[in-house]
Coordinates of C-alpha atoms and ligand atoms in Angstrom, one line a residue:
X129 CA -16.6 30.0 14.4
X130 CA -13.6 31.6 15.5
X131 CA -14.1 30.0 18.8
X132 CA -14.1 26.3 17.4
X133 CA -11.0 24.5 18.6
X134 CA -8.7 22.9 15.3
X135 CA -7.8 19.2 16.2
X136 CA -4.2 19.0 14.4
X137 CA -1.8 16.2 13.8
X138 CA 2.0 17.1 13.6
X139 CA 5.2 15.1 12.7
X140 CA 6.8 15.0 15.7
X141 CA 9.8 13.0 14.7
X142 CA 11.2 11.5 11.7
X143 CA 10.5 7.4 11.8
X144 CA 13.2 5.5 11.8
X145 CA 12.2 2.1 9.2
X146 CA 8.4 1.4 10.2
X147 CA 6.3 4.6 11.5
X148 CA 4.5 4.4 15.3
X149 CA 2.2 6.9 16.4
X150 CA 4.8 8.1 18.3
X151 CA 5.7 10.1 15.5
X152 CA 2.9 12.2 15.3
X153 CA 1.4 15.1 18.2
X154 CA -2.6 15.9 18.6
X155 CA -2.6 19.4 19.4
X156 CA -5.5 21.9 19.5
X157 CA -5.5 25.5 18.1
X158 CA -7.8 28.2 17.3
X159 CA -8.9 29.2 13.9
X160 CA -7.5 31.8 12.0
X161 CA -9.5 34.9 10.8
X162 CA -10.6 34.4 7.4
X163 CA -9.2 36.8 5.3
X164 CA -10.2 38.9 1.5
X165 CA -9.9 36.3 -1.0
X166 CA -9.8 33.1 1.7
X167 CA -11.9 30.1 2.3
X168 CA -12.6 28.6 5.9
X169 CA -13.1 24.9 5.2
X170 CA -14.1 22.2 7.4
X171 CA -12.2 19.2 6.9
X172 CA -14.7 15.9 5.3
X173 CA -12.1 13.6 4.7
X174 CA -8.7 12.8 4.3
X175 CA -6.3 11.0 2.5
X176 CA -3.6 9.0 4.0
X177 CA -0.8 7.9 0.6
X178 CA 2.3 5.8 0.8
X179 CA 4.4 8.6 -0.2
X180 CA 3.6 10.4 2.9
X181 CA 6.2 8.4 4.3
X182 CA 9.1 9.7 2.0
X183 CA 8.1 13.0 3.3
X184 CA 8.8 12.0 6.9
X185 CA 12.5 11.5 6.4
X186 CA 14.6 14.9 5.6
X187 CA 15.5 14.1 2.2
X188 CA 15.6 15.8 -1.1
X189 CA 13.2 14.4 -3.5
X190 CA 10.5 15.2 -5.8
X191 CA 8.2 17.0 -3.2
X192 CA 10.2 18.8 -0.1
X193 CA 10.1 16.9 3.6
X194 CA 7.0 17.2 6.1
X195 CA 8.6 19.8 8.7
X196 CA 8.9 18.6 12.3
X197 CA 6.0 20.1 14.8
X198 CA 4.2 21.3 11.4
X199 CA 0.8 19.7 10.6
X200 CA 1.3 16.7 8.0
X201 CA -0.5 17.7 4.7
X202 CA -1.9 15.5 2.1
X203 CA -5.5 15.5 -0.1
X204 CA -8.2 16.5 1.4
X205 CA -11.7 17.0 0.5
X206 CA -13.5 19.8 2.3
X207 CA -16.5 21.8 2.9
X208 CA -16.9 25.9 2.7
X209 CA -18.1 26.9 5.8
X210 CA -16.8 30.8 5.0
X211 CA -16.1 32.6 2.7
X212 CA -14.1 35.6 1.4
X213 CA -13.8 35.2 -2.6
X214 CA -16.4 35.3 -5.1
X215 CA -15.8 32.3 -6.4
X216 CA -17.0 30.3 -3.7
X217 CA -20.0 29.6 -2.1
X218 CA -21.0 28.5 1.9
X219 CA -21.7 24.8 0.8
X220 CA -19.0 24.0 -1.8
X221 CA -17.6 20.7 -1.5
X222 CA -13.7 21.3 -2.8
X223 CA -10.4 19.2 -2.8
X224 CA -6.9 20.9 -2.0
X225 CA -3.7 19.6 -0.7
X226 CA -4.5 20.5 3.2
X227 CA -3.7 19.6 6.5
X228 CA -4.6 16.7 9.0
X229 CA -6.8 19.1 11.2
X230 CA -10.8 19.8 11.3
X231 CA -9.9 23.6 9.8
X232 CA -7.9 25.3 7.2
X233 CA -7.8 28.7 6.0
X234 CA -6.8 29.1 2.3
X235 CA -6.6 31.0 -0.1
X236 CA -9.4 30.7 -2.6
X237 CA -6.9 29.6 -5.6
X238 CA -5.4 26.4 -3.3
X239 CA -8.8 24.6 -3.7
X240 CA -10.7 23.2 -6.7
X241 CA -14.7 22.5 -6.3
X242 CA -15.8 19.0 -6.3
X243 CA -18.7 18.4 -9.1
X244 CA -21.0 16.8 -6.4
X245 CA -23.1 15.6 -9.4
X246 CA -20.2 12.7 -11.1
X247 CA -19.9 10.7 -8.2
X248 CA -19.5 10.2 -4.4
X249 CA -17.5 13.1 -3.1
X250 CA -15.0 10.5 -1.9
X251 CA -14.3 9.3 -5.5
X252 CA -12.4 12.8 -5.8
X253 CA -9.7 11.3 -3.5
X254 CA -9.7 7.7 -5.2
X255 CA -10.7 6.4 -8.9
X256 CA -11.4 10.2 -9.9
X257 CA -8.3 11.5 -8.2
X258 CA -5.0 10.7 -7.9
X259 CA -4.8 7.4 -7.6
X260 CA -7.0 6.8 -10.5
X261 CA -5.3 8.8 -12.6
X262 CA -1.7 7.3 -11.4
X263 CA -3.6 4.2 -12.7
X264 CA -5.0 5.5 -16.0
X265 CA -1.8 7.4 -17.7
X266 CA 0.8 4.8 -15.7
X267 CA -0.5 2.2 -17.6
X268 CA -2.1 3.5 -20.7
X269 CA 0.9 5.6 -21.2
X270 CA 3.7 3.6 -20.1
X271 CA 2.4 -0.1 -20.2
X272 CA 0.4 0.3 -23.4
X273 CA -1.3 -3.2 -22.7
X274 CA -2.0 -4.7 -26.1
X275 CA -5.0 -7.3 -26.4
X276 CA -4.0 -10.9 -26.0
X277 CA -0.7 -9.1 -23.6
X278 CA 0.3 -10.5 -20.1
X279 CA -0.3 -7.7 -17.1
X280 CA 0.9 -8.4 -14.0
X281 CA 0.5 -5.6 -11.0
X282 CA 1.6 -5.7 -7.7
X283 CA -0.4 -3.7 -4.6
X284 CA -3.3 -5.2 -6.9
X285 CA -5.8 -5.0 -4.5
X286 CA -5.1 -1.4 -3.5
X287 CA -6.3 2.2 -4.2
X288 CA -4.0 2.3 -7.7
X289 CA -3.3 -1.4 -8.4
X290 CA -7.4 -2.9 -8.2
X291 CA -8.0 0.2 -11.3
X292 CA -4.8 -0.6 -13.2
X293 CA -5.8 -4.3 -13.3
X294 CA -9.4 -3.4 -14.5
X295 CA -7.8 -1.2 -17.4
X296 CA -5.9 -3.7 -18.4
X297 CA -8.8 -6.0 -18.6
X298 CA -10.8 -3.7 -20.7
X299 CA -7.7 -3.6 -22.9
X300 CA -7.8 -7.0 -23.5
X301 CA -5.6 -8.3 -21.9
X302 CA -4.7 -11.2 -19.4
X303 CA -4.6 -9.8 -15.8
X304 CA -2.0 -11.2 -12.9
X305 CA -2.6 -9.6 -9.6
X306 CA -0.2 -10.3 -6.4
X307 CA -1.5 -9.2 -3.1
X308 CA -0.9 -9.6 0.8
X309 CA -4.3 -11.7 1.4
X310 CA -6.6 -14.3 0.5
X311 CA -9.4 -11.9 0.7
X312 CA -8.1 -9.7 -1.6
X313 CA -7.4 -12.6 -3.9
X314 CA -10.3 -13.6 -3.7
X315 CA -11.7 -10.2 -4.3
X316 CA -9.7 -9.1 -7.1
X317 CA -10.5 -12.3 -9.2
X318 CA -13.9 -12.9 -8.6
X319 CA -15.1 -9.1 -8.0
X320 CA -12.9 -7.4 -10.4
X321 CA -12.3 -10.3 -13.0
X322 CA -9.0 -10.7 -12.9
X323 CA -7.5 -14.1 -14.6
X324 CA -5.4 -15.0 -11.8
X325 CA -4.1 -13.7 -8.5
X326 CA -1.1 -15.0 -6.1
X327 CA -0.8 -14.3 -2.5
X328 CA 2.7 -13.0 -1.4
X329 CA 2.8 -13.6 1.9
X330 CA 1.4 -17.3 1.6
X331 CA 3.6 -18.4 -1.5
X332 CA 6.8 -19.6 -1.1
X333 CA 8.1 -19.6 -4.2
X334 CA 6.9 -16.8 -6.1
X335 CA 9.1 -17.0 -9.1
X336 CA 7.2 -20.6 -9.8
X337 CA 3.8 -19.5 -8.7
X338 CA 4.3 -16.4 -11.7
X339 CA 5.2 -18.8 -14.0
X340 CA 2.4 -21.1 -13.3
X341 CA 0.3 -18.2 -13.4
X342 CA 1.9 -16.5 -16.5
X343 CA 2.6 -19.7 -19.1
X344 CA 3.1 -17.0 -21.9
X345 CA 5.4 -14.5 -19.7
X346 CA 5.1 -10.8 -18.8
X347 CA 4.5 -8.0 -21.1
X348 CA 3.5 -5.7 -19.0
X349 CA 4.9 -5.4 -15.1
X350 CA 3.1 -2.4 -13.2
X351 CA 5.2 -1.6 -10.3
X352 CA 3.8 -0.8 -7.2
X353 CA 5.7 -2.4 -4.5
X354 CA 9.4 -3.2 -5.9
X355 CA 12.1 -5.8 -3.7
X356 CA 11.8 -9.4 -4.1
X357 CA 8.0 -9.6 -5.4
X358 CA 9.1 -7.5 -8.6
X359 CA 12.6 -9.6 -9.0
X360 CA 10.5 -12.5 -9.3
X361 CA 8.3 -10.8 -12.1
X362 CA 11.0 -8.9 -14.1
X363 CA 12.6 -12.4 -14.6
X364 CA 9.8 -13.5 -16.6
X365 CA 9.5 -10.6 -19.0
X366 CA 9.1 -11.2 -22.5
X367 CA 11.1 -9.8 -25.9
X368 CA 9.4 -5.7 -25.8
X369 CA 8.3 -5.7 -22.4
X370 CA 7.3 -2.4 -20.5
X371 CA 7.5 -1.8 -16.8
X372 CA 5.9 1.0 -15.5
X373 CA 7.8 1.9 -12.3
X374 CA 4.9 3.7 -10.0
X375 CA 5.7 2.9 -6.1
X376 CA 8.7 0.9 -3.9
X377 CA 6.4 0.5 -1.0
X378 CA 8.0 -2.9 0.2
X379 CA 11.2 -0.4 0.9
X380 CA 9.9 3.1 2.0
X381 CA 10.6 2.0 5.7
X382 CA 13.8 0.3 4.4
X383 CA 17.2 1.9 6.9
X384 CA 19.8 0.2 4.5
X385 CA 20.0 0.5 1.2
X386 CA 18.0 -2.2 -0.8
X387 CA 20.2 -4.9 -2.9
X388 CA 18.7 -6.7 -5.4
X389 CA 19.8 -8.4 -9.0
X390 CA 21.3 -6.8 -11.7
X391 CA 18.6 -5.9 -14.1
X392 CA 20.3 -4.6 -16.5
X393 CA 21.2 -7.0 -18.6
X394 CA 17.7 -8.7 -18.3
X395 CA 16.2 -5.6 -19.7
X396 CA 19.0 -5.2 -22.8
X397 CA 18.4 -8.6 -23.8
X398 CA 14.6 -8.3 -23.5
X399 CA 14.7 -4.8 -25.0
X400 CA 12.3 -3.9 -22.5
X401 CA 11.3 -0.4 -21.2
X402 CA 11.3 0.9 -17.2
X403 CA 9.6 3.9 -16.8
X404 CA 9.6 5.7 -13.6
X405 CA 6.7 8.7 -13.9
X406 CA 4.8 10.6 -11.3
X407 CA 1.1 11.3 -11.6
X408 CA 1.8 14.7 -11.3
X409 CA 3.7 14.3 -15.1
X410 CA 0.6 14.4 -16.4
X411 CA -2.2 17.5 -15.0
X412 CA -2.7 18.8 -18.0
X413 CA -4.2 15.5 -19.2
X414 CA -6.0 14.8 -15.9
X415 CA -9.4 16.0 -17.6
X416 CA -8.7 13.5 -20.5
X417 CA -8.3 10.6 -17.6
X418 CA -11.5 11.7 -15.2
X419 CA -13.6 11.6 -18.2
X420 CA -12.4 8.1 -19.6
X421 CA -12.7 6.4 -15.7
X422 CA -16.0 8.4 -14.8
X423 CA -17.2 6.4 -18.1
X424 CA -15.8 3.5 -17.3
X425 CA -17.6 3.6 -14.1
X426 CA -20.7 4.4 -15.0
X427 CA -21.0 1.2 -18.1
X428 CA -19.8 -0.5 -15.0
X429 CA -16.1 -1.4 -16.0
X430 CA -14.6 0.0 -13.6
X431 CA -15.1 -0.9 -9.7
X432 CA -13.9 0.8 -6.8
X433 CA -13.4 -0.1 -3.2
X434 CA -12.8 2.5 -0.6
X435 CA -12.0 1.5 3.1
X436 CA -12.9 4.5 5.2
X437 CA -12.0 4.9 9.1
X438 CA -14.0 7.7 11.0
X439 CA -12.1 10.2 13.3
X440 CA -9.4 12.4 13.2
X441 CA -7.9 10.4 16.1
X442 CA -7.7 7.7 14.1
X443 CA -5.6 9.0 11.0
X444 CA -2.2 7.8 12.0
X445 CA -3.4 4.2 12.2
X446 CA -5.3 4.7 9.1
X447 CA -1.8 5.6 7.5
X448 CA 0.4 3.1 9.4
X449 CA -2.6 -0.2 8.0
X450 CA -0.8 0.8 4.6
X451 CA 2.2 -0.9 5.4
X452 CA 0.5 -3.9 6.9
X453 CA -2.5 -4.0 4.0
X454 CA -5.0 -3.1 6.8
X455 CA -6.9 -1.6 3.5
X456 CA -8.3 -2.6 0.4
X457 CA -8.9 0.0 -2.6
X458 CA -8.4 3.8 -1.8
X459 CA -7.9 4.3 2.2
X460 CA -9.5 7.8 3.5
X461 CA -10.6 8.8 6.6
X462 CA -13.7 10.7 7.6
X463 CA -13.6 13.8 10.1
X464 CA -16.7 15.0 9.6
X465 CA -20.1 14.4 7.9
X466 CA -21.5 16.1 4.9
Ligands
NAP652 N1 4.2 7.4 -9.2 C1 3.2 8.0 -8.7 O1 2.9 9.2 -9.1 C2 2.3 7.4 -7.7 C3 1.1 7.9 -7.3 C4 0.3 7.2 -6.3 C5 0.8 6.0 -5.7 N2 2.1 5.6 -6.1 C6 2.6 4.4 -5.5 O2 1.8 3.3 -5.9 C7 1.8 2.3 -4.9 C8 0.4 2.0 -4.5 O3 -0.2 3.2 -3.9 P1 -1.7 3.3 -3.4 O4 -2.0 4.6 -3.0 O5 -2.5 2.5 -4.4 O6 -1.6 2.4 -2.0 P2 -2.4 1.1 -1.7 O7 -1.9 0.0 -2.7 O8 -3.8 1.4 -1.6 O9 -1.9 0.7 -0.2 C9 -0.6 0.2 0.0 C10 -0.6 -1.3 -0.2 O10 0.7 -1.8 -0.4 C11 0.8 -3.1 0.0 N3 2.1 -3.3 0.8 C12 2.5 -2.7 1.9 N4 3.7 -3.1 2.3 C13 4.1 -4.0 1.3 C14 5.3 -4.8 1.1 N5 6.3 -4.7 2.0 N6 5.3 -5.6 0.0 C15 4.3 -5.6 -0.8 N7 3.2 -4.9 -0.7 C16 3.1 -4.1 0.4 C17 -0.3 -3.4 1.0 O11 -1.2 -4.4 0.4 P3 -0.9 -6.0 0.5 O12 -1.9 -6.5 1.4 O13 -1.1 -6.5 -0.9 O14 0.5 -6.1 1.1 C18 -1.1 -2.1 1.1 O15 -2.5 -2.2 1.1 C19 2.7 2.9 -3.7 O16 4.0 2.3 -3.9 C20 2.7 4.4 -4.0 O17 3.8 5.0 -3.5 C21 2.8 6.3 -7.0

């Protein structure tokens, strides 16, 4: 094995706004000896995030920067090929936070099996995983959608907004999705049941479309993409509202600082709540929210869309399409088969 050549993707530079594959380096490596208490694991597939793209820049924040010429990390779900711990078999299907390379050597504690038997592995990386759960907690938690309540959600039709509208659904409440096409419009509405969905890019006045679209205001605003799109919601929130702040995407490639309304006042006179959380708030729950989804799923509540590009190669463009909407639900890519 220890001849196999590791495919790896480094940051090569920090973008500057929008990303290019410039960014990122292909080199190739050998693998490193597997040592007591380590796993060799063979890369399935990979998760490409928005946040990934905070990590390019040399910032302080939540999670510490990508380093330049070091392999870019992120979810990954992986096979055992080797093994030096007890706990794990040759076979085991795991999830860890890994790199964007065909190998890695860990050690046994960096990994968590996969139960094979739930779902599709790929589920561990989408409506099981993070996503889902940024989904589940974000808006139970934060949102508390009441029956009879106005939802709206931005990045509707992606890999956290298409479950938070489906939650709030099966809360009872009325569901307002905005999203960058007429497919996903479409596909939110009339696949996930939705009440209503508007498409940014095509509207040109958004704050009247969400009126239209919203006759008895906003009680609920699930954040996902901030800037204009969430000004135009926040104006329409109603006496008690709560605003679950998730994702900024619309300025993660932003090189000035954004400018926007005053929402201050709008939110004292409203008494409304803005919440910024991170999924990461709430692991010790995360068994709570797996159970609840993987329920959901199987009484066929829930849906989930996954839109999976194959090749290593191809994982900077698979990341880059989430600034353009290239996907809809959970984007992953697949290195290798099962
Ligand atoms: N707080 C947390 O712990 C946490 C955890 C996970 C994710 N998040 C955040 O949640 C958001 C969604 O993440 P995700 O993983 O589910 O990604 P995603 O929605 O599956 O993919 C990103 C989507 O954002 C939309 N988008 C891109 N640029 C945009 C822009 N300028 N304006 C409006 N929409 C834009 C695109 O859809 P369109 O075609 O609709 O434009 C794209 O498909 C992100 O902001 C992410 O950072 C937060």
């Amino acid at each position: 094995m220890s001849e196999a050549v590791n495919n790896q993707i480094l940051l090569s530079s920090r973008p500057v706004g929008v990303p290019t594959r410039d960014n990122f380096t292909f080199i190739k490596s050998s693998i490193p000896e597997v040592n007591d208490n380590q796993l060799l694991i063979r890369t399935l597939y990979l998760s490409v995030d928005p946040y990934m793209r905070g990590r390019m820049n040399d910032q302080k924040s939540y999670i510490p920067p990508f380093q330049l010429d070091q392999v870019i990390t992120g979810g990954v779900i992986g096979e055992v090929i080797e093994t030096k711990s007890s706990e794990f078999q040759v076979g085991d299907v795991v999830l860890g936070l890994l790199g964007w390379q065909n190998y890695s050597v860990v050690d046994a504690g960096e990994v968590q099996k996969i139960d094979t038997n739930i779902a599709p592995i790929t589920t561990a990386l989408g409506v099981l995983g993070m996503p889902g759960m940024t989904a589940y907690f974000g808006l139970l938690d934060i949102g508390q959608p009441q029956a009879g309540e106005t939802v709206v959600v931005s990045g509707a039709a992606g890999a956290v907004g298409m479950l938070v509208g489906q939650i709030a659904k099966i809360k009872g409440a009325r569901v307002v999705g905005i999203a960058g096409s007429e497919e996903k419009v479409q596909y939110v509405t009339e696949e996930l049941g939705f009440d209503a969905a508007i498409n940014y890019k095509t509207t040109p006045n958004m704050q009247l479309a969400l009126e239209k679209a919203c006759p008895n205001g906003v009680d609920v605003y699930f954040d996902n993409v901030g800037g204009p799109i969430s000004d135009a919601v926040l104006s329409l929130i109603n006496q008690g509202a709560r605003i679950p702040l998730c994702g900024q995407i619309s300025l993660y490639n932003s090189e000035k600082q954004d400018i926007g309304p005053r929402i201050q006042v709008q939110l004292l006179k409203k008494t409304a709540t803005m919440k910024g959380f991170l999924v990461t708030q709430y692991t010790d729950r995360y068994h709570e929210g797996m159970t609840q989804m993987a329920q959901w799923i199987k009484e066929g509540k829930i849906k989930y869309s996954e839109n999976i590009v194959e090749g290593l190669e191809n994982v900077p463009e698979a990341f880059l399409g989430l600034f353009t909407g290239e996907n809809t639900g959970k984007q992953l890519v697949k290195v290798s088969d099962c």
